[in-house]
Coordinates of C-alpha atoms and ligand atoms in Angstrom, one line a residue:
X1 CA -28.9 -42.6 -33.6
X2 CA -32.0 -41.1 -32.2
X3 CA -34.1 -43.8 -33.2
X4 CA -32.0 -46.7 -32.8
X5 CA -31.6 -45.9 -29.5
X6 CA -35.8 -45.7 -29.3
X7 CA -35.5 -42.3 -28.1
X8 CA -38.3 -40.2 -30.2
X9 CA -36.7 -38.2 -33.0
X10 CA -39.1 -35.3 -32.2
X11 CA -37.9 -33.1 -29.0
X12 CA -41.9 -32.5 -27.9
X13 CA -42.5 -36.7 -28.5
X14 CA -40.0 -37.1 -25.5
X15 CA -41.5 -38.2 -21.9
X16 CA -40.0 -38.5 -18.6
X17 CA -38.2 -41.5 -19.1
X18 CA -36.6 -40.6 -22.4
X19 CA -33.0 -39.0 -21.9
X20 CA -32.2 -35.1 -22.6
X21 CA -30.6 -34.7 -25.9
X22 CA -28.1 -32.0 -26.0
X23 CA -26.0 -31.6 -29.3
X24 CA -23.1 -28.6 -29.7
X25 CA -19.7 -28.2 -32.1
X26 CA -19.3 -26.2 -35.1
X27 CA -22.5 -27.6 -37.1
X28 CA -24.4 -26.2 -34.4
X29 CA -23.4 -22.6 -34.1
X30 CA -26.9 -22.5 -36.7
X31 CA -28.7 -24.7 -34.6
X32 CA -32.2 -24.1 -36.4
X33 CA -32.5 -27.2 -38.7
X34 CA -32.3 -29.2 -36.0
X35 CA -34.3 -27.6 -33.6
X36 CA -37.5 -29.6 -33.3
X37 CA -35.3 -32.4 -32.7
X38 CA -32.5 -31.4 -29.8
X39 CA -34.1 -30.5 -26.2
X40 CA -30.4 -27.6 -25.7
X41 CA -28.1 -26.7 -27.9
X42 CA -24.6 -25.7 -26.2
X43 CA -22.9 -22.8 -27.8
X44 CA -19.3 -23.0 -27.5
X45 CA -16.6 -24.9 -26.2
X46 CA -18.0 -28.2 -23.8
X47 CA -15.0 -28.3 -21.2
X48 CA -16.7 -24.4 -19.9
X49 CA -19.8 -25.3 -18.5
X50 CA -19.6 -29.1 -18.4
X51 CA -19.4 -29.0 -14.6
X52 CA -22.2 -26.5 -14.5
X53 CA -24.6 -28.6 -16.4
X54 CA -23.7 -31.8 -14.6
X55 CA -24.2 -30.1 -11.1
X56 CA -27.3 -28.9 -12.1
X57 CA -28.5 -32.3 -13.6
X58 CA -27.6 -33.6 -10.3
X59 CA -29.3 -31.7 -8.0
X60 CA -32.7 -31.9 -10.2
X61 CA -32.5 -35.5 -10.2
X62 CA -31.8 -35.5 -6.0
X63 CA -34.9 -33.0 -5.4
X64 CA -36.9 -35.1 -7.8
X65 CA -37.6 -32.4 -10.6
X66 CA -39.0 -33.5 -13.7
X67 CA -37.7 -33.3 -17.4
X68 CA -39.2 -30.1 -18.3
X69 CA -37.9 -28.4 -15.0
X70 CA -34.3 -29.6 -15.7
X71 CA -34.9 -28.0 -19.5
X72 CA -36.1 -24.4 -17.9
X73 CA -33.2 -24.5 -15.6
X74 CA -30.7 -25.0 -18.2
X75 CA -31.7 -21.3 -19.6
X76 CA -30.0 -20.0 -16.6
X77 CA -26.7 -21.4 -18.2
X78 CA -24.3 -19.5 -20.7
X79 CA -24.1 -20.7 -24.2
X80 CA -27.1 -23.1 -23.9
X81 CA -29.8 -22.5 -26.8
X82 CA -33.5 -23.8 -25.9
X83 CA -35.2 -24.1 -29.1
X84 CA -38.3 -24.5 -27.9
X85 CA -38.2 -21.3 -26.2
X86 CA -38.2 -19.3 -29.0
X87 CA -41.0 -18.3 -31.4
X88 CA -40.2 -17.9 -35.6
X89 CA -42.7 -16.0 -37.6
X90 CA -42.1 -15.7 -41.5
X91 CA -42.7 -13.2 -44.4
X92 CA -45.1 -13.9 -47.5
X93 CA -41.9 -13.9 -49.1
X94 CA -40.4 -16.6 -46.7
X95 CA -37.7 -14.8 -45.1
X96 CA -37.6 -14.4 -41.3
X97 CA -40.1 -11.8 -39.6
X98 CA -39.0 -12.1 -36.4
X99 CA -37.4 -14.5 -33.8
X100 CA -39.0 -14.1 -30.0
X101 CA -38.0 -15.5 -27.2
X102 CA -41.3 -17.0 -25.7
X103 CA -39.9 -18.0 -21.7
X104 CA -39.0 -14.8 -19.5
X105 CA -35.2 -16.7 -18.9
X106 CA -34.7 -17.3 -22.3
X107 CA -32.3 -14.8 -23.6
X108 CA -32.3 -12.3 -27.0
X109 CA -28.8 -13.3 -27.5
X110 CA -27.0 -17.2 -26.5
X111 CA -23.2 -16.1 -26.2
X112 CA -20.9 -18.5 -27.5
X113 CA -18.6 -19.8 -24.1
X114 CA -14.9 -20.4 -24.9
X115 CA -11.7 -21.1 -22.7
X116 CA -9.7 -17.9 -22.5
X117 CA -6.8 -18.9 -20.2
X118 CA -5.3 -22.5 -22.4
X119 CA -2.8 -23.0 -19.8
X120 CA -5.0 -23.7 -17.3
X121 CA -7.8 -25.6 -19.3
X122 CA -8.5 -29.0 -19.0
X123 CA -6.7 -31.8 -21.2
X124 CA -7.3 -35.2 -20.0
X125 CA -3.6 -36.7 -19.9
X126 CA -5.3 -40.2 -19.6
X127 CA -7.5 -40.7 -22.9
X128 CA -9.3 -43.4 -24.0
X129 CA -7.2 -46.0 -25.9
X130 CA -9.9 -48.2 -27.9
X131 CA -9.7 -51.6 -28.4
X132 CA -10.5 -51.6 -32.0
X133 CA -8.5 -49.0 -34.6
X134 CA -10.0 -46.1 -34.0
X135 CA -9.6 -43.2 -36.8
X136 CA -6.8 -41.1 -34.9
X137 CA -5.2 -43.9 -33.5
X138 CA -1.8 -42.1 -31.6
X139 CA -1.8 -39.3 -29.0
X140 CA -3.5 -35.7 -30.1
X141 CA -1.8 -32.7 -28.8
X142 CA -4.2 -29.7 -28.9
X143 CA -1.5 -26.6 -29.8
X144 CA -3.9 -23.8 -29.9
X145 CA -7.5 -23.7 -30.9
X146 CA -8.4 -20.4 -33.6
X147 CA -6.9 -19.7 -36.7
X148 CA -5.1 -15.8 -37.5
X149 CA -6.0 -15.8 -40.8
X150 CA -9.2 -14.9 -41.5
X151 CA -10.2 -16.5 -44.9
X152 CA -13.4 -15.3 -46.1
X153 CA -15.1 -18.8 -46.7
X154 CA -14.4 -20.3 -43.6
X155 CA -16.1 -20.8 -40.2
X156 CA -13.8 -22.3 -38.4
X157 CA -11.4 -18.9 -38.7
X158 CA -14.9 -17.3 -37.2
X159 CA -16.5 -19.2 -35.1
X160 CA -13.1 -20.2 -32.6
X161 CA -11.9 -16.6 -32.7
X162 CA -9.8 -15.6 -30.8
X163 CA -6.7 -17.6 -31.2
X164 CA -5.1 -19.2 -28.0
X165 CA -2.0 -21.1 -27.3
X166 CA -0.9 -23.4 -25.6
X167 CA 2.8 -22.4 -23.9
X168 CA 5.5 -24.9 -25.4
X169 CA 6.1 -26.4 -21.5
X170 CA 2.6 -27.0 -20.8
X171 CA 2.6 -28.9 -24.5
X172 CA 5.8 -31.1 -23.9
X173 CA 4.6 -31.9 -20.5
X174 CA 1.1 -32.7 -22.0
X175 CA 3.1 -34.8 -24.5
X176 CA 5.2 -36.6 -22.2
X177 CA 2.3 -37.6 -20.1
X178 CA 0.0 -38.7 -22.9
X179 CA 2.9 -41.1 -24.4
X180 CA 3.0 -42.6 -20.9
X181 CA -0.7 -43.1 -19.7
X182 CA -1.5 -44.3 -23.5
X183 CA 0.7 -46.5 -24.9
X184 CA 0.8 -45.3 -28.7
X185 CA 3.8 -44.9 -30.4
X186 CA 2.8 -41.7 -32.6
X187 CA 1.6 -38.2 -32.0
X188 CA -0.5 -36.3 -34.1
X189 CA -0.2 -32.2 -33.7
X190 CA -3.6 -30.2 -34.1
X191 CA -4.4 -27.2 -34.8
X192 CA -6.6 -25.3 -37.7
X193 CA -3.2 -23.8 -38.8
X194 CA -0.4 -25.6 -37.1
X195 CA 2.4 -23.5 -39.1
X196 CA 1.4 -20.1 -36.8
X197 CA 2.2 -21.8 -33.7
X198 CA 4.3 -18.6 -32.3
X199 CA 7.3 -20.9 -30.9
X200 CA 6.8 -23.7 -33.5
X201 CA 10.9 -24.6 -34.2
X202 CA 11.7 -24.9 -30.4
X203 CA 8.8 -26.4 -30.0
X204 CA 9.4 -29.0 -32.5
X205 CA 12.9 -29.1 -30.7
X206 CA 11.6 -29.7 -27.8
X207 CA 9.0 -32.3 -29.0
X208 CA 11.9 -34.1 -31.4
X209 CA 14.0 -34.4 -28.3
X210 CA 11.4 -36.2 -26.0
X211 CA 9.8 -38.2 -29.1
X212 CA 13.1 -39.4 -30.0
X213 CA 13.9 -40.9 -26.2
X214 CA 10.4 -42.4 -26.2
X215 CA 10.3 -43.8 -29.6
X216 CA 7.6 -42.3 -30.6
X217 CA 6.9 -41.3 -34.4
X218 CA 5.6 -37.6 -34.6
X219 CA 2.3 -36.9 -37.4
X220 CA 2.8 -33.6 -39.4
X221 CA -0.4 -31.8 -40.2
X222 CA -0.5 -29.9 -43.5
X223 CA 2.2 -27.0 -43.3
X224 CA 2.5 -23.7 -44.8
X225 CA 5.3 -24.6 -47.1
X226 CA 8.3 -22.3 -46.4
X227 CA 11.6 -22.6 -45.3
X228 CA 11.0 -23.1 -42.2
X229 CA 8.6 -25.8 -42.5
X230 CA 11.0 -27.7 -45.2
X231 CA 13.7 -28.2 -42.8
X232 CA 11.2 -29.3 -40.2
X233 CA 9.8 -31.8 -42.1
X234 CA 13.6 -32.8 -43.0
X235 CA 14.0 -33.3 -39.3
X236 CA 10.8 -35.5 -38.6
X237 CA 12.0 -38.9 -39.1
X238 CA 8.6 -41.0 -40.9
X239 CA 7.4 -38.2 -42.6
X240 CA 7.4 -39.8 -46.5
X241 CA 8.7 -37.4 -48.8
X242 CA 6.5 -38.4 -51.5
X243 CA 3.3 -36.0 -51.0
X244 CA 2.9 -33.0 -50.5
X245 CA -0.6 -30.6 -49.5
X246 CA -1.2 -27.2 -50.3
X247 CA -4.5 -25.5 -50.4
X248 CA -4.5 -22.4 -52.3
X249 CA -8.1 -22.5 -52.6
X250 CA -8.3 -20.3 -55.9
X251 CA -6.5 -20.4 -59.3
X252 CA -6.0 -16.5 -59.4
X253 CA -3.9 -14.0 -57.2
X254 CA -7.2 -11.9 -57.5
X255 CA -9.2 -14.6 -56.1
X256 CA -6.9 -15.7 -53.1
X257 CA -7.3 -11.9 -52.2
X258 CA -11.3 -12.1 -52.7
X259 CA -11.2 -15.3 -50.2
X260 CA -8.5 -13.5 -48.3
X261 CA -6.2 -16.4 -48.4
X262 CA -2.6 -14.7 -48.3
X263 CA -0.8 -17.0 -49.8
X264 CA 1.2 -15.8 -53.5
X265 CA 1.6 -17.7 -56.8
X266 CA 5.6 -17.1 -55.6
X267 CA 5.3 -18.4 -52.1
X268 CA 3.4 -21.2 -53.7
X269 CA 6.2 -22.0 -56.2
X270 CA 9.1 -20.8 -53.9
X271 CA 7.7 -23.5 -51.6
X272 CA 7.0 -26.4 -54.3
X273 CA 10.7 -25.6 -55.1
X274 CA 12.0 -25.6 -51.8
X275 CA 9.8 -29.6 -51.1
X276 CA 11.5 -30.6 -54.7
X277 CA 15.2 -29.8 -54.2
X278 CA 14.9 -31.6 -50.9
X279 CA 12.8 -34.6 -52.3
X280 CA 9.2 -34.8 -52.8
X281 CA 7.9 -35.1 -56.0
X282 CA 4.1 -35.4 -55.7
X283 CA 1.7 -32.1 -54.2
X284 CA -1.8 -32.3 -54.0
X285 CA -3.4 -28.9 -54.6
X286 CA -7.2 -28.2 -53.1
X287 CA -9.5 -25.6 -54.6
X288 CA -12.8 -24.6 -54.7
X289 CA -15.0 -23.4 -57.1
X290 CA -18.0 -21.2 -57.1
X291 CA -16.4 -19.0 -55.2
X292 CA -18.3 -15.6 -54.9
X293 CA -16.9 -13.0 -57.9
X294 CA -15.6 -15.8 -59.6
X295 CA -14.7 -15.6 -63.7
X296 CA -13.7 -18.0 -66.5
X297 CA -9.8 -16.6 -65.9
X298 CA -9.8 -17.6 -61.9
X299 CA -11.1 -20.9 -62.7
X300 CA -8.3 -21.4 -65.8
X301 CA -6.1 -20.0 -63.5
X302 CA -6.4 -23.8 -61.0
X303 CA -5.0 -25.5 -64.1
X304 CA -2.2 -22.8 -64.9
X305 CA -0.9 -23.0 -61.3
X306 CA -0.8 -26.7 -61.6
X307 CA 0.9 -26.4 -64.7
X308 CA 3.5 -23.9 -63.1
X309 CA 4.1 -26.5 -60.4
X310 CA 5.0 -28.7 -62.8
X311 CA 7.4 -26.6 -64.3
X312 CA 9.1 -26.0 -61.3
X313 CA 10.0 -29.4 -60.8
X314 CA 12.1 -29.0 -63.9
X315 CA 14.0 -26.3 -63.1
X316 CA 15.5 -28.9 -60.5
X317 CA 18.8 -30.2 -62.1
X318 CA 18.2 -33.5 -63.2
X319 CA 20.6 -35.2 -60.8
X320 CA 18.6 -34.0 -57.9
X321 CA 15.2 -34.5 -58.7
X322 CA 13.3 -37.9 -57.2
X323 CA 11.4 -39.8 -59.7
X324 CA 8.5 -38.3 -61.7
X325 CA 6.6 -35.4 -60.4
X326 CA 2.9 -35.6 -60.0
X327 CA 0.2 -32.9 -59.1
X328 CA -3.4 -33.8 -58.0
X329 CA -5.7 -31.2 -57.7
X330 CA -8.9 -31.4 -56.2
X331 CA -11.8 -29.2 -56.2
X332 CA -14.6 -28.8 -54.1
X333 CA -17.7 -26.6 -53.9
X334 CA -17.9 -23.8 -52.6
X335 CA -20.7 -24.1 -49.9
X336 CA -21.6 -20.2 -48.0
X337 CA -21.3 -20.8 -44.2
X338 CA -23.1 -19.0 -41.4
X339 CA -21.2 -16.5 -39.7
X340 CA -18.6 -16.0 -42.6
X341 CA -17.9 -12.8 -44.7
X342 CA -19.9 -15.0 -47.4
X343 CA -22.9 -16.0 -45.1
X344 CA -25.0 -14.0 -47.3
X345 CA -23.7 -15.6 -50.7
X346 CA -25.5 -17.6 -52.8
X347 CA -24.4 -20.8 -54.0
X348 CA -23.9 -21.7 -57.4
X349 CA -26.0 -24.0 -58.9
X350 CA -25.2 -27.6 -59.6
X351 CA -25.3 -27.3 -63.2
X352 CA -23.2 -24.4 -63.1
X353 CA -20.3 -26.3 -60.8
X354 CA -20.4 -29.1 -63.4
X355 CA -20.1 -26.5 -65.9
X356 CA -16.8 -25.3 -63.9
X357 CA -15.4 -28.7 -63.7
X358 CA -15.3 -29.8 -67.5
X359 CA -13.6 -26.0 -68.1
X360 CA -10.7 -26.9 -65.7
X361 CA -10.7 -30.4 -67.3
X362 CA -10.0 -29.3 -70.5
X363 CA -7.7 -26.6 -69.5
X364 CA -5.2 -29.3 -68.5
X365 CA -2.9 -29.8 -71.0
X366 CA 0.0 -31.6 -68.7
X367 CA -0.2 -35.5 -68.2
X368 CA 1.3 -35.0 -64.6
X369 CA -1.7 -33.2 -63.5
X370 CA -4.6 -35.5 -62.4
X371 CA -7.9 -33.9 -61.5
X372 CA -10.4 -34.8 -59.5
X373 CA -13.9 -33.1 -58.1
X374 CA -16.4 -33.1 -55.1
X375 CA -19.6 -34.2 -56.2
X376 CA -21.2 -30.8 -56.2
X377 CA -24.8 -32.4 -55.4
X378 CA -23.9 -33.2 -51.8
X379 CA -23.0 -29.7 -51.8
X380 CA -26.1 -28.2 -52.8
X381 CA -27.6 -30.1 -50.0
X382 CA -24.7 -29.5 -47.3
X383 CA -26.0 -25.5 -48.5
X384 CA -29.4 -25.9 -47.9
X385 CA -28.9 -27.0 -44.5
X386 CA -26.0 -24.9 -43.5
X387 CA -28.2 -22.2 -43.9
X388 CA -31.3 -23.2 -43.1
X389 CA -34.1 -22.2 -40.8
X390 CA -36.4 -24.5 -38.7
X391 CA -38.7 -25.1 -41.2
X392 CA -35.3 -27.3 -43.0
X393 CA -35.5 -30.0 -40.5
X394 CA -38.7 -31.3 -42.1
X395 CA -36.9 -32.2 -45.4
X396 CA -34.0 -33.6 -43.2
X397 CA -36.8 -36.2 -41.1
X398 CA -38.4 -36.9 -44.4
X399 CA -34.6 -37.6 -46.1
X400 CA -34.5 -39.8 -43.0
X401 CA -37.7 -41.3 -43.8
X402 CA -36.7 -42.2 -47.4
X403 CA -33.7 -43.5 -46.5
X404 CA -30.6 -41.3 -46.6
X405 CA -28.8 -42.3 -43.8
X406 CA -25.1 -42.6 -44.8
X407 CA -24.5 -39.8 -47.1
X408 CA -20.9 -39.2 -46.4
X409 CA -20.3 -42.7 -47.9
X410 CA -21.1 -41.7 -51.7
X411 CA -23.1 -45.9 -52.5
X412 CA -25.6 -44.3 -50.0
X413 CA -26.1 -41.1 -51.2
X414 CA -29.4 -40.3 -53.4
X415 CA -29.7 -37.0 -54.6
X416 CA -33.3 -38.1 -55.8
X417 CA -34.2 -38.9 -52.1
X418 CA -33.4 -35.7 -50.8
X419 CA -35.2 -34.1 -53.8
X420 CA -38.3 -36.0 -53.3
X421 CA -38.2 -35.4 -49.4
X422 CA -37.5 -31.6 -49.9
X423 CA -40.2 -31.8 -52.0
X424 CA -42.8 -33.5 -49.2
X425 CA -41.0 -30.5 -47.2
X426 CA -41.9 -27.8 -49.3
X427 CA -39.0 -27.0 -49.3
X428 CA -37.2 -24.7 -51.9
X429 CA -33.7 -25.6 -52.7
X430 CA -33.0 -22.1 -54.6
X431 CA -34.7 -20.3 -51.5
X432 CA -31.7 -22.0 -49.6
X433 CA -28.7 -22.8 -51.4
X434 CA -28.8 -20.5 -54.2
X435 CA -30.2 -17.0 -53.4
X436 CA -28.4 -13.9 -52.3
X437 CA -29.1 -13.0 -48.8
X438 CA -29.5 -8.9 -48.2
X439 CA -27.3 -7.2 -45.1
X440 CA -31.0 -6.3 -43.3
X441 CA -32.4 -9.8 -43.3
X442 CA -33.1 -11.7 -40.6
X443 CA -30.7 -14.7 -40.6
X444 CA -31.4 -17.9 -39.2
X445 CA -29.2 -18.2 -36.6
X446 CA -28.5 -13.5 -35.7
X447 CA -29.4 -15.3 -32.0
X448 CA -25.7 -16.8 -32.0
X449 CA -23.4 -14.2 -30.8
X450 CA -20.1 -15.6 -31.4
X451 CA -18.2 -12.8 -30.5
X452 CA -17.2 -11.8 -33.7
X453 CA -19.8 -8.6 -35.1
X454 CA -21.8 -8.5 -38.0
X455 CA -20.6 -5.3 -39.2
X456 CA -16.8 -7.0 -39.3
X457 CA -18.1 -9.7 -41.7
X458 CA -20.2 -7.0 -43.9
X459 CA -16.9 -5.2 -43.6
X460 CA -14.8 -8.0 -44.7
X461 CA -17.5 -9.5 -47.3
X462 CA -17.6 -5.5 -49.1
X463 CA -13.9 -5.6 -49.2
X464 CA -13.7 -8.8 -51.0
X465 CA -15.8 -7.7 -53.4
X466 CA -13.0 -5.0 -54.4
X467 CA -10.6 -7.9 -53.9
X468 CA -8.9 -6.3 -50.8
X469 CA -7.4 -8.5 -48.3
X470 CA -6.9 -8.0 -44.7
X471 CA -4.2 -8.8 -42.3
X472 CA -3.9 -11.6 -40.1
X473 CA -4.4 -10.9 -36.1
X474 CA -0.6 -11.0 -35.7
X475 CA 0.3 -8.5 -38.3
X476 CA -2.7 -6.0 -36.9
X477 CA -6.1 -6.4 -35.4
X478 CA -8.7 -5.7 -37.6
X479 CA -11.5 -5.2 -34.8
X480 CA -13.4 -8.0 -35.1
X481 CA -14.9 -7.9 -32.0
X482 CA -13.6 -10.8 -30.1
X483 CA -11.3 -8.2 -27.7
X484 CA -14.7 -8.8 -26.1
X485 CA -13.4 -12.1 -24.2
X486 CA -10.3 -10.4 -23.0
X487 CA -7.8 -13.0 -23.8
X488 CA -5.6 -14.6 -26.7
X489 CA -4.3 -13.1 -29.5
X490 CA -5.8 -10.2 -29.2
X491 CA -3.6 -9.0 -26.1
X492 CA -0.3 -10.3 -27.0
X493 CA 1.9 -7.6 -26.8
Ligands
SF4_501 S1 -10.1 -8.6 -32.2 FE1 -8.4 -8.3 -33.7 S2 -6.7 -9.6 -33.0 FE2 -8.6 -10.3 -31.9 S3 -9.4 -12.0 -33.2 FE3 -10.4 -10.1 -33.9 S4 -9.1 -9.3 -35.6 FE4 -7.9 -10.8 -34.4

């Protein structure tokens, strides 16, 4: 984008009439790979300091302030990261010596800004309706942003702690105004975990009652199959009964507690029962593999609980059963994230993911199952940079360089490249990806403070080593840390 738009690609290349390039969102909570590249990171949610920033950009440009003034103001504002300002020095070993701030305003710690109250954020009731099909064509309701549950391997759960709602009211009113500024004839719910809405069947009610008057076709997200969520989905007129999404994420019961996914083989097959007796006949079933701890019997265990599904689309009388069941199950790799319970993992390597695959292959003995994988090379790249320090975003500019533009589309993806140009980078892929990480190293991004404390995720990453799982935020608080921004879940009740 950077150099289509002839804007240098290098943050210092930049002059006065170049424009100030600002990235943020969930990639860059580590902001270090791209450092030399961005002018200010913003930490946190946009819609907080928007106003702030703008202001500020406003009154520079009035009193006639040049680039690098606007830059040193914007230390002055919460949740904006400076790069620039900051000074890396490295071990012989390659790990992180230490991180200094280098400007007197630039601080130890950039605190990650979020909205505390959601009733009274901002939701713009008059969007954008493109011309061309855009990729979420129909009206996004925003439900609540966080996630209670806490999985190990995610950094999403983490990084929006706490979890906020959205009162049912304020939603419908939303909803109502949305259908009428935009136009589209469908609404789409979103939410990392949709199913923990606290008021989701009034709600839905409540939604059904004003999508039905409108006409206006209402998108589930993937569920949390239970009873509950059956008869909703019986109530949603559109919603095709022929597939069916559940993401157990490991084959075991002793691997769903290492990942501290609380979900059971029973409420798995309670619910596959539940979607069969009232229709559906095809599920889709994501995992990962590579998971930290993992053994031959947790990765048997993804074809074993396909198999099971299978079976329990039998013990439907024949009468009632639709058609021919089907289970897909996809895997993907398991890439360590920053700021997870895993962030210290290391990655398995490519050859041992391959290795993984052809085991749960031949494990399938049921010609209902289909199996597919994630090519596990992009994931051994996605690692590499996920973690990565400032030194990364040379192999990223010289990726660039050879080519690798469109690497989401697989026809343009070349592992080679990226070898070659970490290569040119010096740049070793093991380092990254692959090594373990110990408690007392310096990790790339230990600047970011997103509320949630390091000791939690040793906490959290010990006791899924002894496979013990931990409640959601509902059931108790486990002290992550994020009573710090006084709002949310945290002080229900
Ligand atoms: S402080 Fe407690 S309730 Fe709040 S997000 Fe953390 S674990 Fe959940």
């Amino acid at each position: 984008m950077l150099d289509l738009g002839q804007v240098p690609i290098y943050s210092k290349d930049r002059t006065e009439k170049d424009p100030i390039v600002i990235a943020g969102g969930p990639c860059a909570y580590n902001p270090e790979p791209l450092a030399p590249f961005i002018d200010c990171f913003y930490i946190g949610e946009g819609e907080v300091q928007y106003d702030l920033i703008f202001d500020l950009y406003k009154e520079h440009k009035k009193n006639g302030g040049s680039r690098e003034d606007f830059i040193e103001k914007m230390l002055e504002i919460e949740g904006i990261y400076v790069p620039k300002f900051y000074d890396v020095t490295y071990k012989e070993d390659g790990r992180i010596e230490a991180f200094t701030p280098n400007h007197p305003k630039a601080k130890a710690k950039i605190k990650k800004q979020i909205v505390v109250d959601m009733e009274e954020s901002f939701y713009p009731d008059k969007q954008i309706v493109p011309w061309s099909k855009a990729v979420h064509d129909r009206v996004f309701l925003e439900m609540f942003r966080g996630c209670l549950r806490g999985c190990r391997f995610c950094q999403a759960g983490m990084i929006y702690r706490p979890v906020r709602e959205k009162s049912k009211e304020n939603l419908i009113d939303s909803a109502k105004e949305l259908i009428d500024s935009t136009g589209y004839d469908e609404i789409s719910l979103s939410s990392l975990s949709t199913s923990d809405y606290s008021h989701l069947p009034e709600f839905m009610d409540m939604l059904l009652d004003t999508c039905q008057n409108e006409r206006v076709n209402i998108a589930l997200p993937s569920l949390r199959i239970d009873k509950m969520t059956v008869d909703l989905m019986n109530k949603v007129q559109g919603v095709r009964k022929s597939s069916l999404t559940f993401a157990p994420e490991a084959g075991s019961q002793r691997m769903r507690d290492v990942i501290n996914k609380n979900l059971s083989e029973e409420e798995i097959l309670n619910g596959s029962k539940l979607a069969f007796d009232a229709g559906w006949n095809r599920v889709k079933l994501y995992f990962m593999i590579g998971l930290p701890s993992e053994e031959e019997e947790d990765i048997r265990g993804i074809a074993k609980l396909g198999e099971q599904i299978v079976d329990t689309f039998y013990t439907i009388p024949k009468g009632r059963r639709k058609g021919a069941v089907q289970v897909a199950i996809s895997t993907a790799c398991f890439v360590p994230k920053p700021f997870t319970p895993f962030q210290w993992t290391g990655q398995n390597t490519h050859e041992e993911f391959i290795e993984k695959s052809r085991l749960i292959k031949n494990s399938i003995t049921r010609r209902q199952i289909k199996f597919n994988h994630h090519d596990s090379q992009t994931s051994v790249i996605e690692a590499v940079i996920a973690r990565g320090d400032r030194r990364v975003a040379d192999g990223i500019y010289q990726a660039y360089k050879g080519g690798s533009t469109f690497d989401s589309w697989t026809e343009y993806f070349s592992f080679d490249n990226w070898l070659q140009a970490f290569e040119k980078a010096d740049i070793d892929i093991d380092f990254y990806a692959h090594r373990d990480r110990s408690y007392d190293e310096i990790l790339p991004w230990d600047h970011i403070d997103i509320g949630v404390s390091k000791e939690f995720l040793i906490k959290e990453n010990e006791k899924a080593l002894k496979g013990q799982t931990t409640p959601h935020c509902r059931e108790k608080c486990s002290n992550c840390g994020a009573t710090e921004f006084n709002g949310g879940v945290c002080y229900e009740n």
